[in-house]
Short mmCIF file of C-alpha atoms in Angstrom, two decimals:
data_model
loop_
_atom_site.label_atom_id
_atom_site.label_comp_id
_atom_site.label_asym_id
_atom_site.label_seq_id
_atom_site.Cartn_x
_atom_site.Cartn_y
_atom_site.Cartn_z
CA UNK A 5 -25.21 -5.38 -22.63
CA UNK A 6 -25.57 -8.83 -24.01
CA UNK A 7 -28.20 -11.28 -23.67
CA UNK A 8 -26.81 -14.54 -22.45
CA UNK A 9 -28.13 -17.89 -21.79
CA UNK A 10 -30.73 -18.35 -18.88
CA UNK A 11 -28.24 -21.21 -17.45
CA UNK A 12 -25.35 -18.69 -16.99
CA UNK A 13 -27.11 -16.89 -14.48
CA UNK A 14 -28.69 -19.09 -12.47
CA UNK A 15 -25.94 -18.70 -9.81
CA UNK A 16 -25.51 -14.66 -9.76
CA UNK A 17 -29.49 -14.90 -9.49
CA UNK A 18 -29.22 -17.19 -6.36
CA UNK A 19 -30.03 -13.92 -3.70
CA UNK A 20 -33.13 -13.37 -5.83
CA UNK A 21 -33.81 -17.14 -5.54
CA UNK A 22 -33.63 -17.35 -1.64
CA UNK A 23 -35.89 -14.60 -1.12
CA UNK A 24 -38.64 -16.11 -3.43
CA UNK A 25 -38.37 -19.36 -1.23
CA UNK A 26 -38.61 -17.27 1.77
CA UNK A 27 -42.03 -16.07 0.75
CA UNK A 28 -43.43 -19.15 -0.14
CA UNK A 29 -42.18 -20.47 2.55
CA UNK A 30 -44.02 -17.94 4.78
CA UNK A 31 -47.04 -18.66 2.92
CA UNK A 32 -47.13 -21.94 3.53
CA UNK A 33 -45.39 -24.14 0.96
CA UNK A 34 -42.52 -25.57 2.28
CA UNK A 35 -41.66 -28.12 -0.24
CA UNK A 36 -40.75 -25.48 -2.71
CA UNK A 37 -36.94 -26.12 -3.65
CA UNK A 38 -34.45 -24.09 -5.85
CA UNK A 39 -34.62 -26.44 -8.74
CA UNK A 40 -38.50 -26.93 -8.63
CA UNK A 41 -38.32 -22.76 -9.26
CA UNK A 42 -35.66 -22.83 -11.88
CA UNK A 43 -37.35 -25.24 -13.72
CA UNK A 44 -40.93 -23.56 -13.89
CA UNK A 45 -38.97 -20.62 -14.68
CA UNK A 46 -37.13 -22.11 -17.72
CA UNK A 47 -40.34 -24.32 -18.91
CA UNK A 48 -42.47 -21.39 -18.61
CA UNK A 49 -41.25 -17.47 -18.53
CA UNK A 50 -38.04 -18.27 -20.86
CA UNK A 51 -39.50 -21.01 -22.88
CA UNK A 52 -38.58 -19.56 -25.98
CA UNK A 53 -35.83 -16.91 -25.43
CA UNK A 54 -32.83 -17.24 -26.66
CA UNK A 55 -30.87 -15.25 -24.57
CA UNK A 56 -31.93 -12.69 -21.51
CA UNK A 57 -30.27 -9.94 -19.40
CA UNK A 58 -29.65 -10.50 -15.26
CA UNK A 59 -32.32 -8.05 -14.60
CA UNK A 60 -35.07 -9.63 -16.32
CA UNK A 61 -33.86 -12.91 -14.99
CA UNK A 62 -34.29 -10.98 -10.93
CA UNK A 63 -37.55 -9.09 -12.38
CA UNK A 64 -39.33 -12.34 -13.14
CA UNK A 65 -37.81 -14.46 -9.88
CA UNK A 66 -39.14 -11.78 -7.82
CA UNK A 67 -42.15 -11.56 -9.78
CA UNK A 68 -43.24 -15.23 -9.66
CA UNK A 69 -46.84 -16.00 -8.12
CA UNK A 70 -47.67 -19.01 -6.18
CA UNK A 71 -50.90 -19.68 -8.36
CA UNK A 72 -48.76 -19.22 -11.28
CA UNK A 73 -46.53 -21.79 -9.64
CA UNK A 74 -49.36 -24.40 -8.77
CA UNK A 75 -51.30 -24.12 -12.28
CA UNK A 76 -47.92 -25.00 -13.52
CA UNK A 77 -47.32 -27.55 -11.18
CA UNK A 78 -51.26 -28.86 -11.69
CA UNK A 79 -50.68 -28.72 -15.51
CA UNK A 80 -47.39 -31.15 -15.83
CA UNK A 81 -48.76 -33.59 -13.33
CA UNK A 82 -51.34 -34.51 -15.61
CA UNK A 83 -49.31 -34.72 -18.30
CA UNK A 84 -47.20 -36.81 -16.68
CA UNK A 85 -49.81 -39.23 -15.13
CA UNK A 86 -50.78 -42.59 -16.99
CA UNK A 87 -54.14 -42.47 -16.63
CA UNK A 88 -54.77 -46.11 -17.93
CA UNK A 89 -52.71 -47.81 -15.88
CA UNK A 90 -53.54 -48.83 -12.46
CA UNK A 91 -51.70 -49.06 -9.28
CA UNK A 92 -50.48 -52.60 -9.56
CA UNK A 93 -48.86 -51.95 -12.97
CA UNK A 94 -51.65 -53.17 -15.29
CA UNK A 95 -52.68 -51.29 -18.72
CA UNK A 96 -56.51 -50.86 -17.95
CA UNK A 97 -56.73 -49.53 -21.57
CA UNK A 98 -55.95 -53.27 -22.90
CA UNK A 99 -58.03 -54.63 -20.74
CA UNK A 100 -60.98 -52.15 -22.21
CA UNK A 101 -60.12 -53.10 -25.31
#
């Protein structure tokens, strides 16, 4: 077999996809969506592969932990957050300055 691009099986790997949902789902965290999954997947087990087989790509769906998700989630939140700007759109950092 072939490794192939993550991207090409996102859609055989769907099945494996639902039933992670499920069980987040049942433990509590409903706003957990396909893409959310796919994309801590990509940006974090298959960083830097080049190419993987459908079984690895079930093996870590299925294998996925909800604290792995969260410390993930935790992570790009701050990395994403201005924290010198305030709410009403002004650079606080300037005004330190």
């Amino acid at each position: 077999m072939d490794r192939q691009p993550i991207e090409k099986f996102k859609h055989a790997a769907k099945p494996a996809i639902t039933s992670k949902l499920e069980e987040f789902r049942i433990l509590g965290y409903e706003d957990m969506t396909e893409e959310k999954l796919w994309d801590f997947l990509k940006n974090k087990k298959w960083k830097k592969l080049d190419g993987i087989l459908i079984h690895e790509v079930v093996s870590d769906i299925l294998s996925v932990k909800i604290s792995d998700f969260m410390n993930y989630t935790t992570i790009e939140s701050y990395k994403d957050t201005n924290w010198f700007e305030s709410a009403e759109g002004e650079d606080i950092l300037k005004n330190l300055l």
